[in-house]
Amino acid sequence: MAKEVYGRVVQSIAFYPVIIALGFLILAFSILQLESLDLAKSISDKVPYLFISDYETARAILTTLIGGVLSLTVFSFTMVMVVLSQASSNFSPRLLPSLISNKKHQFILGVYIGTLLYCIIILIVLGAKGIDSASLGFSTMLAALWGVSCVALFVYFIHSISTSIQIQNIIEGIYASSNKQIDREIDNAKDTQMGLQQVQTEGFSTVFAPITGYFRGFDAALLPDSFVSAGNQIEVLPYLGAHIWEGMPMLRLKNKVEGDDLDAVLFCCHLSKNRNDHNDGIGGMVKLMEIAVKAMSPGINDPGTAIDAITKLTPLLQKTMRFPKITSVSLEEGKIILIKNFISASDLMQILIQPIRLYAKKDNSVVATLIGALGFLERDTQISIENRECIRKEIQALKRDVEENITNSLDRERIVKMFQDIIDTQ
């Protein structure tokens, strides 16, 4: 698991900086061509202080820059690995892809590598030209400016990497991303979708999953014109983020399709082998749950982090539970009816709340926070009666855990009173 995660991390680190480094290579050769023109000579006569005319000075500057920037690159990459190792051991290994996808850090590493390659190219050309270093004066001065920029970027890099690893910032970032995604789904559903209580699918043909993976959505825009013109009703069985096995039912179609049309329908389904490669609301909530569970493990024992994760998880759960279980949307002027199934409250409790309850049932502060969160959800009248009943069952399960695991009678009485307050407000 760890080896696979670090493999993806190295790939993420390598791609973006390589593109920037290639840009520096193009810049180096472009500057060298520019200095061979008469325009560069006329500029040298007007502003000679921008051009280094001494061969030994230019060589010393380039050599120093190569050694210095190489040291910055190695040190910065080492810091990234140390930070990621700490995040993996203290929080969750599934946070690594989101941490390493920080474009600012990748840009800084790309500038380091690009500056290093730029200086090497200029030094090679300088050695080839020998004592005639005046023709490379502007290229050398530009290399010195890039070197100063690398020092400034290194200072910013230290500040940024130290703040990005703070668990409060990680939790806030996951919450903001998930909340934005859920709000986007709510806005899309206001005018285009209709909530349903049940769907009549008798006589529908079933389409089975071609591979094992996590369901990431159905893109109806990819349906071919031949399929759309014939008209059909499509029910998407798995909810977003659900794991499905090869051969499991994935879609139901009112009109049976075969051949190329069936392949086109399967092509619209996005299945991923990675559970957390998508920033949908469910994926973000799972990450918050894992942070809380990891914080309550015996090796970490950090109730404060678990409480922070629960307080951010609760409003996301509230918005998700307000969704109707089944929705229907009309596409292509009514020719295509797309029916979607959303995750149920029972599954949400099992995936998100039960792991936290299992690890935190002996900690008074975390249990109190969890009781308050479940009570808040249970009192929300915009959540369906069916979903609120699932929340009540989870509250009852938490109460049994408290009675069996909190041995101090005074603490147990205080927490049991919180359950009674929830019952009194129902």
mmCIF file of N, CA, C and O in Angstrom, residues 177-266:
data_model
loop_
_atom_site.group_PDB
_atom_site.id
_atom_site.type_symbol
_atom_site.label_atom_id
_atom_site.label_comp_id
_atom_site.label_asym_id
_atom_site.label_seq_id
_atom_site.Cartn_x
_atom_site.Cartn_y
_atom_site.Cartn_z
ATOM 1 N N SER A 177 -13.158 21.866 -0.148
ATOM 2 C CA SER A 177 -13.293 21.198 -1.437
ATOM 3 C C SER A 177 -14.571 20.367 -1.513
ATOM 4 O O SER A 177 -15.313 20.426 -2.503
ATOM 5 N N SER A 178 -14.855 19.592 -0.467
ATOM 6 C CA SER A 178 -16.059 18.762 -0.455
ATOM 7 C C SER A 178 -17.323 19.605 -0.407
ATOM 8 O O SER A 178 -18.313 19.295 -1.082
ATOM 9 N N ASN A 179 -17.306 20.671 0.372
ATOM 10 C CA ASN A 179 -18.474 21.542 0.480
ATOM 11 C C ASN A 179 -18.792 22.209 -0.853
ATOM 12 O O ASN A 179 -19.962 22.331 -1.242
ATOM 13 N N LYS A 180 -17.744 22.611 -1.567
ATOM 14 C CA LYS A 180 -17.946 23.228 -2.879
ATOM 15 C C LYS A 180 -18.555 22.225 -3.856
ATOM 16 O O LYS A 180 -19.452 22.567 -4.636
ATOM 17 N N GLN A 181 -18.080 20.976 -3.812
ATOM 18 C CA GLN A 181 -18.607 19.957 -4.706
ATOM 19 C C GLN A 181 -20.070 19.650 -4.399
ATOM 20 O O GLN A 181 -20.898 19.519 -5.303
ATOM 21 N N ILE A 182 -20.411 19.544 -3.113
ATOM 22 C CA ILE A 182 -21.799 19.260 -2.738
ATOM 23 C C ILE A 182 -22.707 20.423 -3.127
ATOM 24 O O ILE A 182 -23.815 20.216 -3.633
ATOM 25 N N ASP A 183 -22.258 21.667 -2.912
ATOM 26 C CA ASP A 183 -23.056 22.831 -3.315
ATOM 27 C C ASP A 183 -23.271 22.852 -4.817
ATOM 28 O O ASP A 183 -24.350 23.242 -5.297
ATOM 29 N N ARG A 184 -22.259 22.426 -5.577
ATOM 30 C CA ARG A 184 -22.406 22.384 -7.031
ATOM 31 C C ARG A 184 -23.471 21.365 -7.431
ATOM 32 O O ARG A 184 -24.284 21.620 -8.331
ATOM 33 N N GLU A 185 -23.472 20.216 -6.752
ATOM 34 C CA GLU A 185 -24.490 19.208 -7.056
ATOM 35 C C GLU A 185 -25.883 19.700 -6.672
ATOM 36 O O GLU A 185 -26.867 19.431 -7.378
ATOM 37 N N ILE A 186 -25.974 20.428 -5.575
ATOM 38 C CA ILE A 186 -27.273 20.969 -5.157
ATOM 39 C C ILE A 186 -27.782 21.982 -6.179
ATOM 40 O O ILE A 186 -28.965 21.971 -6.557
ATOM 41 N N ASP A 187 -26.899 22.857 -6.658
ATOM 42 C CA ASP A 187 -27.304 23.853 -7.655
ATOM 43 C C ASP A 187 -27.740 23.182 -8.957
ATOM 44 O O ASP A 187 -28.707 23.617 -9.597
ATOM 45 N N ASN A 188 -27.033 22.134 -9.352
ATOM 46 C CA ASN A 188 -27.402 21.434 -10.583
ATOM 47 C C ASN A 188 -28.729 20.705 -10.450
ATOM 48 O O ASN A 188 -29.445 20.519 -11.437
ATOM 49 N N ALA A 189 -29.053 20.301 -9.237
ATOM 50 C CA ALA A 189 -30.271 19.519 -9.022
ATOM 51 C C ALA A 189 -31.513 20.378 -8.854
ATOM 52 O O ALA A 189 -32.634 19.866 -8.943
ATOM 53 N N LYS A 190 -31.355 21.684 -8.616
ATOM 54 C CA LYS A 190 -32.511 22.531 -8.319
ATOM 55 C C LYS A 190 -33.506 22.576 -9.456
ATOM 56 O O LYS A 190 -34.715 22.448 -9.264
ATOM 57 N N ASP A 191 -33.022 22.771 -10.678
ATOM 58 C CA ASP A 191 -33.920 22.994 -11.808
ATOM 59 C C ASP A 191 -34.024 21.799 -12.734
ATOM 60 O O ASP A 191 -34.951 21.747 -13.551
ATOM 61 N N THR A 192 -33.072 20.854 -12.640
ATOM 62 C CA THR A 192 -33.033 19.795 -13.645
ATOM 63 C C THR A 192 -33.449 18.442 -13.115
ATOM 64 O O THR A 192 -33.734 17.540 -13.900
ATOM 65 N N GLN A 193 -33.525 18.251 -11.790
ATOM 66 C CA GLN A 193 -33.815 16.943 -11.242
ATOM 67 C C GLN A 193 -35.086 16.960 -10.422
ATOM 68 O O GLN A 193 -35.467 17.980 -9.859
ATOM 69 N N MET A 194 -35.726 15.790 -10.342
ATOM 70 C CA MET A 194 -36.957 15.626 -9.581
ATOM 71 C C MET A 194 -36.786 14.442 -8.638
ATOM 72 O O MET A 194 -36.351 13.358 -9.056
ATOM 73 N N GLY A 195 -37.077 14.644 -7.375
ATOM 74 C CA GLY A 195 -36.953 13.577 -6.396
ATOM 75 C C GLY A 195 -38.060 12.543 -6.561
ATOM 76 O O GLY A 195 -39.216 12.873 -6.836
ATOM 77 N N LEU A 196 -37.699 11.268 -6.410
ATOM 78 C CA LEU A 196 -38.646 10.170 -6.552
ATOM 79 C C LEU A 196 -38.630 9.315 -5.289
ATOM 80 O O LEU A 196 -37.618 9.206 -4.609
ATOM 81 N N GLN A 197 -39.773 8.695 -4.999
ATOM 82 C CA GLN A 197 -39.851 7.774 -3.878
ATOM 83 C C GLN A 197 -39.434 6.371 -4.291
ATOM 84 O O GLN A 197 -38.765 5.650 -3.551
ATOM 85 N N GLN A 198 -39.815 5.970 -5.505
ATOM 86 C CA GLN A 198 -39.453 4.659 -6.012
ATOM 87 C C GLN A 198 -39.476 4.685 -7.532
ATOM 88 O O GLN A 198 -39.999 5.620 -8.146
ATOM 89 N N VAL A 199 -38.892 3.668 -8.127
ATOM 90 C CA VAL A 199 -38.806 3.591 -9.591
ATOM 91 C C VAL A 199 -39.351 2.245 -10.036
ATOM 92 O O VAL A 199 -38.983 1.200 -9.480
ATOM 93 N N GLN A 200 -40.207 2.272 -11.024
ATOM 94 C CA GLN A 200 -40.739 1.049 -11.604
ATOM 95 C C GLN A 200 -39.780 0.571 -12.693
ATOM 96 O O GLN A 200 -39.695 1.160 -13.764
ATOM 97 N N THR A 201 -39.054 -0.498 -12.401
ATOM 98 C CA THR A 201 -38.050 -0.994 -13.348
ATOM 99 C C THR A 201 -38.367 -2.411 -13.812
ATOM 100 O O THR A 201 -37.478 -3.135 -14.259
ATOM 101 N N GLU A 202 -39.606 -2.811 -13.703
ATOM 102 C CA GLU A 202 -39.979 -4.140 -14.184
ATOM 103 C C GLU A 202 -39.820 -4.202 -15.700
ATOM 104 O O GLU A 202 -40.301 -3.341 -16.429
ATOM 105 N N GLY A 203 -39.146 -5.231 -16.148
ATOM 106 C CA GLY A 203 -38.901 -5.390 -17.575
ATOM 107 C C GLY A 203 -37.654 -4.688 -18.071
ATOM 108 O O GLY A 203 -37.307 -4.817 -19.254
ATOM 109 N N PHE A 204 -36.972 -3.930 -17.217
ATOM 110 C CA PHE A 204 -35.732 -3.270 -17.619
ATOM 111 C C PHE A 204 -34.625 -4.312 -17.775
ATOM 112 O O PHE A 204 -34.569 -5.300 -17.030
ATOM 113 N N SER A 205 -33.753 -4.106 -18.746
ATOM 114 C CA SER A 205 -32.584 -4.967 -18.925
ATOM 115 C C SER A 205 -31.435 -4.455 -18.063
ATOM 116 O O SER A 205 -31.288 -3.250 -17.859
ATOM 117 N N THR A 206 -30.629 -5.359 -17.566
ATOM 118 C CA THR A 206 -29.537 -5.017 -16.646
ATOM 119 C C THR A 206 -28.207 -5.029 -17.384
ATOM 120 O O THR A 206 -27.926 -5.936 -18.165
ATOM 121 N N VAL A 207 -27.397 -4.009 -17.124
ATOM 122 C CA VAL A 207 -26.038 -3.919 -17.648
ATOM 123 C C VAL A 207 -25.082 -4.131 -16.490
ATOM 124 O O VAL A 207 -25.201 -3.471 -15.450
ATOM 125 N N PHE A 208 -24.149 -5.051 -16.658
ATOM 126 C CA PHE A 208 -23.239 -5.424 -15.575
ATOM 127 C C PHE A 208 -21.903 -4.715 -15.715
ATOM 128 O O PHE A 208 -21.474 -4.359 -16.824
ATOM 129 N N ALA A 209 -21.240 -4.520 -14.586
ATOM 130 C CA ALA A 209 -19.958 -3.813 -14.570
ATOM 131 C C ALA A 209 -18.894 -4.640 -15.288
ATOM 132 O O ALA A 209 -18.721 -5.821 -14.989
ATOM 133 N N PRO A 210 -18.171 -4.035 -16.231
ATOM 134 C CA PRO A 210 -17.139 -4.789 -16.971
ATOM 135 C C PRO A 210 -15.872 -5.017 -16.163
ATOM 136 O O PRO A 210 -15.129 -5.963 -16.428
ATOM 137 N N ILE A 211 -15.607 -4.163 -15.179
ATOM 138 C CA ILE A 211 -14.407 -4.289 -14.354
ATOM 139 C C ILE A 211 -14.759 -3.965 -12.911
ATOM 140 O O ILE A 211 -15.843 -3.435 -12.622
ATOM 141 N N THR A 212 -13.841 -4.281 -12.010
ATOM 142 C CA THR A 212 -13.998 -3.926 -10.607
ATOM 143 C C THR A 212 -13.422 -2.539 -10.359
ATOM 144 O O THR A 212 -12.356 -2.200 -10.873
ATOM 145 N N GLY A 213 -14.131 -1.711 -9.596
ATOM 146 C CA GLY A 213 -13.618 -0.373 -9.314
ATOM 147 C C GLY A 213 -14.614 0.464 -8.532
ATOM 148 O O GLY A 213 -15.674 -0.025 -8.113
ATOM 149 N N TYR A 214 -14.263 1.722 -8.353
ATOM 150 C CA TYR A 214 -15.119 2.691 -7.654
ATOM 151 C C TYR A 214 -15.854 3.540 -8.688
ATOM 152 O O TYR A 214 -15.238 4.082 -9.615
ATOM 153 N N PHE A 215 -17.160 3.639 -8.508
ATOM 154 C CA PHE A 215 -17.985 4.353 -9.477
ATOM 155 C C PHE A 215 -17.799 5.856 -9.313
ATOM 156 O O PHE A 215 -17.983 6.399 -8.226
ATOM 157 N N ARG A 216 -17.429 6.533 -10.406
ATOM 158 C CA ARG A 216 -17.162 7.968 -10.372
ATOM 159 C C ARG A 216 -18.165 8.800 -11.172
ATOM 160 O O ARG A 216 -18.002 10.011 -11.277
ATOM 161 N N GLY A 217 -19.188 8.170 -11.717
ATOM 162 C CA GLY A 217 -20.217 8.961 -12.383
ATOM 163 C C GLY A 217 -20.581 8.418 -13.742
ATOM 164 O O GLY A 217 -19.899 7.561 -14.320
ATOM 165 N N PHE A 218 -21.702 8.924 -14.248
ATOM 166 C CA PHE A 218 -22.205 8.561 -15.573
ATOM 167 C C PHE A 218 -22.326 9.843 -16.392
ATOM 168 O O PHE A 218 -23.063 10.751 -16.027
ATOM 169 N N ASP A 219 -21.581 9.925 -17.492
ATOM 170 C CA ASP A 219 -21.558 11.119 -18.338
ATOM 171 C C ASP A 219 -22.473 10.899 -19.533
ATOM 172 O O ASP A 219 -22.092 10.276 -20.527
ATOM 173 N N ALA A 220 -23.711 11.422 -19.437
ATOM 174 C CA ALA A 220 -24.687 11.232 -20.514
ATOM 175 C C ALA A 220 -24.303 11.980 -21.782
ATOM 176 O O ALA A 220 -24.809 11.663 -22.857
ATOM 177 N N ALA A 221 -23.410 12.971 -21.684
ATOM 178 C CA ALA A 221 -22.997 13.719 -22.874
ATOM 179 C C ALA A 221 -22.231 12.850 -23.858
ATOM 180 O O ALA A 221 -22.091 13.218 -25.039
ATOM 181 N N LEU A 222 -21.729 11.703 -23.413
ATOM 182 C CA LEU A 222 -20.957 10.816 -24.278
ATOM 183 C C LEU A 222 -21.827 9.820 -25.035
ATOM 184 O O LEU A 222 -21.314 9.034 -25.840
ATOM 185 N N LEU A 223 -23.144 9.842 -24.787
ATOM 186 C CA LEU A 223 -24.031 8.920 -25.492
ATOM 187 C C LEU A 223 -24.068 9.251 -26.978
ATOM 188 O O LEU A 223 -24.166 10.416 -27.366
ATOM 189 N N PRO A 224 -24.008 8.246 -27.861
ATOM 190 C CA PRO A 224 -24.024 8.514 -29.310
ATOM 191 C C PRO A 224 -25.396 8.980 -29.777
ATOM 192 O O PRO A 224 -26.417 8.733 -29.126
ATOM 193 N N ASP A 225 -25.425 9.630 -30.925
ATOM 194 C CA ASP A 225 -26.685 10.154 -31.470
ATOM 195 C C ASP A 225 -27.684 9.034 -31.768
ATOM 196 O O ASP A 225 -28.893 9.217 -31.610
ATOM 197 N N SER A 226 -27.183 7.867 -32.201
ATOM 198 C CA SER A 226 -28.080 6.759 -32.516
ATOM 199 C C SER A 226 -28.827 6.284 -31.276
ATOM 200 O O SER A 226 -30.011 5.949 -31.332
ATOM 201 N N PHE A 227 -28.143 6.283 -30.137
ATOM 202 C CA PHE A 227 -28.778 5.875 -28.894
ATOM 203 C C PHE A 227 -29.784 6.921 -28.437
ATOM 204 O O PHE A 227 -30.888 6.600 -27.999
ATOM 205 N N VAL A 228 -29.418 8.202 -28.538
ATOM 206 C CA VAL A 228 -30.298 9.280 -28.093
ATOM 207 C C VAL A 228 -31.558 9.343 -28.945
ATOM 208 O O VAL A 228 -32.677 9.517 -28.427
ATOM 209 N N SER A 229 -31.408 9.217 -30.258
ATOM 210 C CA SER A 229 -32.568 9.315 -31.149
ATOM 211 C C SER A 229 -33.577 8.200 -30.905
ATOM 212 O O SER A 229 -34.775 8.392 -31.083
ATOM 213 N N ALA A 230 -33.095 7.021 -30.475
ATOM 214 C CA ALA A 230 -33.997 5.913 -30.189
ATOM 215 C C ALA A 230 -34.757 6.112 -28.883
ATOM 216 O O ALA A 230 -35.834 5.550 -28.699
ATOM 217 N N GLY A 231 -34.217 6.921 -27.992
ATOM 218 C CA GLY A 231 -34.867 7.174 -26.713
ATOM 219 C C GLY A 231 -34.706 6.002 -25.751
ATOM 220 O O GLY A 231 -34.680 4.840 -26.172
ATOM 221 N N ASN A 232 -34.607 6.312 -24.450
ATOM 222 C CA ASN A 232 -34.436 5.247 -23.467
ATOM 223 C C ASN A 232 -34.509 5.837 -22.057
ATOM 224 O O ASN A 232 -34.430 7.055 -21.889
ATOM 225 N N GLN A 233 -34.691 4.961 -21.099
ATOM 226 C CA GLN A 233 -34.593 5.330 -19.689
ATOM 227 C C GLN A 233 -33.420 4.560 -19.085
ATOM 228 O O GLN A 233 -33.312 3.350 -19.274
ATOM 229 N N ILE A 234 -32.554 5.290 -18.368
ATOM 230 C CA ILE A 234 -31.350 4.698 -17.794
ATOM 231 C C ILE A 234 -31.379 4.917 -16.290
ATOM 232 O O ILE A 234 -31.485 6.053 -15.829
ATOM 233 N N GLU A 235 -31.287 3.825 -15.543
ATOM 234 C CA GLU A 235 -31.164 3.927 -14.093
ATOM 235 C C GLU A 235 -29.732 3.564 -13.696
ATOM 236 O O GLU A 235 -29.247 2.466 -13.998
ATOM 237 N N VAL A 236 -29.065 4.498 -13.033
ATOM 238 C CA VAL A 236 -27.705 4.265 -12.535
ATOM 239 C C VAL A 236 -27.828 3.708 -11.127
ATOM 240 O O VAL A 236 -28.287 4.395 -10.208
ATOM 241 N N LEU A 237 -27.429 2.459 -10.943
ATOM 242 C CA LEU A 237 -27.637 1.776 -9.669
ATOM 243 C C LEU A 237 -26.661 2.205 -8.570
ATOM 244 O O LEU A 237 -27.090 2.498 -7.454
ATOM 245 N N PRO A 238 -25.332 2.229 -8.803
ATOM 246 C CA PRO A 238 -24.418 2.598 -7.707
ATOM 247 C C PRO A 238 -24.432 4.096 -7.454
ATOM 248 O O PRO A 238 -24.624 4.907 -8.369
ATOM 249 N N TYR A 239 -24.223 4.466 -6.208
ATOM 250 C CA TYR A 239 -24.072 5.878 -5.880
ATOM 251 C C TYR A 239 -22.644 6.316 -6.151
ATOM 252 O O TYR A 239 -21.742 5.486 -6.337
ATOM 253 N N LEU A 240 -22.429 7.617 -6.200
ATOM 254 C CA LEU A 240 -21.113 8.160 -6.503
ATOM 255 C C LEU A 240 -20.108 7.767 -5.429
ATOM 256 O O LEU A 240 -20.295 8.063 -4.254
ATOM 257 N N GLY A 241 -19.047 7.080 -5.844
ATOM 258 C CA GLY A 241 -18.026 6.632 -4.914
ATOM 259 C C GLY A 241 -18.205 5.200 -4.442
ATOM 260 O O GLY A 241 -17.351 4.688 -3.708
ATOM 261 N N ALA A 242 -19.285 4.530 -4.850
ATOM 262 C CA ALA A 242 -19.534 3.158 -4.414
ATOM 263 C C ALA A 242 -18.568 2.200 -5.096
ATOM 264 O O ALA A 242 -18.196 2.379 -6.261
ATOM 265 N N HIS A 243 -18.179 1.152 -4.375
ATOM 266 C CA HIS A 243 -17.322 0.121 -4.944
ATOM 267 C C HIS A 243 -18.200 -0.975 -5.532
ATOM 268 O O HIS A 243 -19.138 -1.462 -4.890
ATOM 269 N N ILE A 244 -17.920 -1.349 -6.761
ATOM 270 C CA ILE A 244 -18.678 -2.412 -7.422
ATOM 271 C C ILE A 244 -17.693 -3.434 -7.979
ATOM 272 O O ILE A 244 -16.604 -3.090 -8.443
ATOM 273 N N TRP A 245 -18.119 -4.692 -7.915
ATOM 274 C CA TRP A 245 -17.296 -5.787 -8.398
ATOM 275 C C TRP A 245 -17.639 -6.090 -9.853
ATOM 276 O O TRP A 245 -18.746 -5.804 -10.319
ATOM 277 N N GLU A 246 -16.689 -6.660 -10.547
ATOM 278 C CA GLU A 246 -16.922 -7.060 -11.932
ATOM 279 C C GLU A 246 -18.081 -8.059 -11.990
ATOM 280 O O GLU A 246 -18.129 -9.037 -11.246
ATOM 281 N N GLY A 247 -19.033 -7.778 -12.877
ATOM 282 C CA GLY A 247 -20.198 -8.640 -13.016
ATOM 283 C C GLY A 247 -21.390 -8.226 -12.185
ATOM 284 O O GLY A 247 -22.466 -8.823 -12.309
ATOM 285 N N MET A 248 -21.234 -7.210 -11.319
ATOM 286 C CA MET A 248 -22.360 -6.730 -10.539
ATOM 287 C C MET A 248 -23.266 -5.835 -11.383
ATOM 288 O O MET A 248 -22.790 -5.169 -12.318
ATOM 289 N N PRO A 249 -24.567 -5.775 -11.104
ATOM 290 C CA PRO A 249 -25.458 -4.860 -11.840
ATOM 291 C C PRO A 249 -25.019 -3.409 -11.664
ATOM 292 O O PRO A 249 -24.769 -2.964 -10.537
ATOM 293 N N MET A 250 -24.923 -2.683 -12.771
ATOM 294 C CA MET A 250 -24.481 -1.293 -12.710
ATOM 295 C C MET A 250 -25.521 -0.339 -13.294
ATOM 296 O O MET A 250 -25.700 0.766 -12.794
ATOM 297 N N LEU A 251 -26.217 -0.773 -14.350
ATOM 298 C CA LEU A 251 -27.238 0.060 -14.995
ATOM 299 C C LEU A 251 -28.467 -0.787 -15.284
ATOM 300 O O LEU A 251 -28.379 -2.016 -15.426
ATOM 301 N N ARG A 252 -29.607 -0.108 -15.405
ATOM 302 C CA ARG A 252 -30.819 -0.732 -15.909
ATOM 303 C C ARG A 252 -31.343 0.117 -17.059
ATOM 304 O O ARG A 252 -31.426 1.350 -16.934
ATOM 305 N N LEU A 253 -31.707 -0.515 -18.170
ATOM 306 C CA LEU A 253 -32.191 0.174 -19.360
ATOM 307 C C LEU A 253 -33.599 -0.303 -19.683
ATOM 308 O O LEU A 253 -33.873 -1.519 -19.682
ATOM 309 N N LYS A 254 -34.478 0.653 -19.969
ATOM 310 C CA LYS A 254 -35.851 0.282 -20.307
ATOM 311 C C LYS A 254 -35.889 -0.479 -21.628
ATOM 312 O O LYS A 254 -36.584 -1.495 -21.746
ATOM 313 N N ASN A 255 -35.143 0.020 -22.624
ATOM 314 C CA ASN A 255 -35.056 -0.651 -23.922
ATOM 315 C C ASN A 255 -33.705 -1.352 -24.019
ATOM 316 O O ASN A 255 -32.661 -0.724 -23.840
ATOM 317 N N LYS A 256 -33.700 -2.608 -24.280
ATOM 318 C CA LYS A 256 -32.469 -3.388 -24.334
ATOM 319 C C LYS A 256 -31.597 -2.927 -25.503
ATOM 320 O O LYS A 256 -32.097 -2.663 -26.605
ATOM 321 N N VAL A 257 -30.315 -2.793 -25.254
ATOM 322 C CA VAL A 257 -29.364 -2.384 -26.295
ATOM 323 C C VAL A 257 -28.253 -3.421 -26.371
ATOM 324 O O VAL A 257 -27.924 -4.087 -25.386
ATOM 325 N N GLU A 258 -27.662 -3.533 -27.544
ATOM 326 C CA GLU A 258 -26.583 -4.484 -27.772
ATOM 327 C C GLU A 258 -25.553 -3.858 -28.704
ATOM 328 O O GLU A 258 -25.765 -2.785 -29.275
ATOM 329 N N GLY A 259 -24.446 -4.553 -28.852
ATOM 330 C CA GLY A 259 -23.429 -4.143 -29.824
ATOM 331 C C GLY A 259 -22.767 -2.823 -29.477
ATOM 332 O O GLY A 259 -22.394 -2.562 -28.334
ATOM 333 N N ASP A 260 -22.652 -1.969 -30.496
ATOM 334 C CA ASP A 260 -21.949 -0.690 -30.334
ATOM 335 C C ASP A 260 -22.659 0.228 -29.346
ATOM 336 O O ASP A 260 -22.001 0.975 -28.594
ATOM 337 N N ASP A 261 -23.985 0.206 -29.332
ATOM 338 C CA ASP A 261 -24.718 1.062 -28.391
ATOM 339 C C ASP A 261 -24.442 0.647 -26.945
ATOM 340 O O ASP A 261 -24.313 1.497 -26.052
ATOM 341 N N LEU A 262 -24.333 -0.655 -26.691
ATOM 342 C CA LEU A 262 -24.026 -1.129 -25.344
ATOM 343 C C LEU A 262 -22.615 -0.703 -24.937
ATOM 344 O O LEU A 262 -22.390 -0.260 -23.808
ATOM 345 N N ASP A 263 -21.673 -0.796 -25.872
ATOM 346 C CA ASP A 263 -20.309 -0.344 -25.585
ATOM 347 C C ASP A 263 -20.277 1.152 -25.302
ATOM 348 O O ASP A 263 -19.515 1.620 -24.435
ATOM 349 N N ALA A 264 -21.117 1.917 -26.033
ATOM 350 C CA ALA A 264 -21.162 3.367 -25.811
ATOM 351 C C ALA A 264 -21.728 3.697 -24.439
ATOM 352 O O ALA A 264 -21.259 4.623 -23.764
ATOM 353 N N VAL A 265 -22.739 2.936 -23.991
ATOM 354 C CA VAL A 265 -23.312 3.163 -22.668
ATOM 355 C C VAL A 265 -22.285 2.846 -21.588
ATOM 356 O O VAL A 265 -22.134 3.590 -20.607
ATOM 357 N N LEU A 266 -21.554 1.751 -21.752
ATOM 358 C CA LEU A 266 -20.506 1.402 -20.780
ATOM 359 C C LEU A 266 -19.391 2.440 -20.769
ATOM 360 O O LEU A 266 -18.789 2.704 -19.731
#
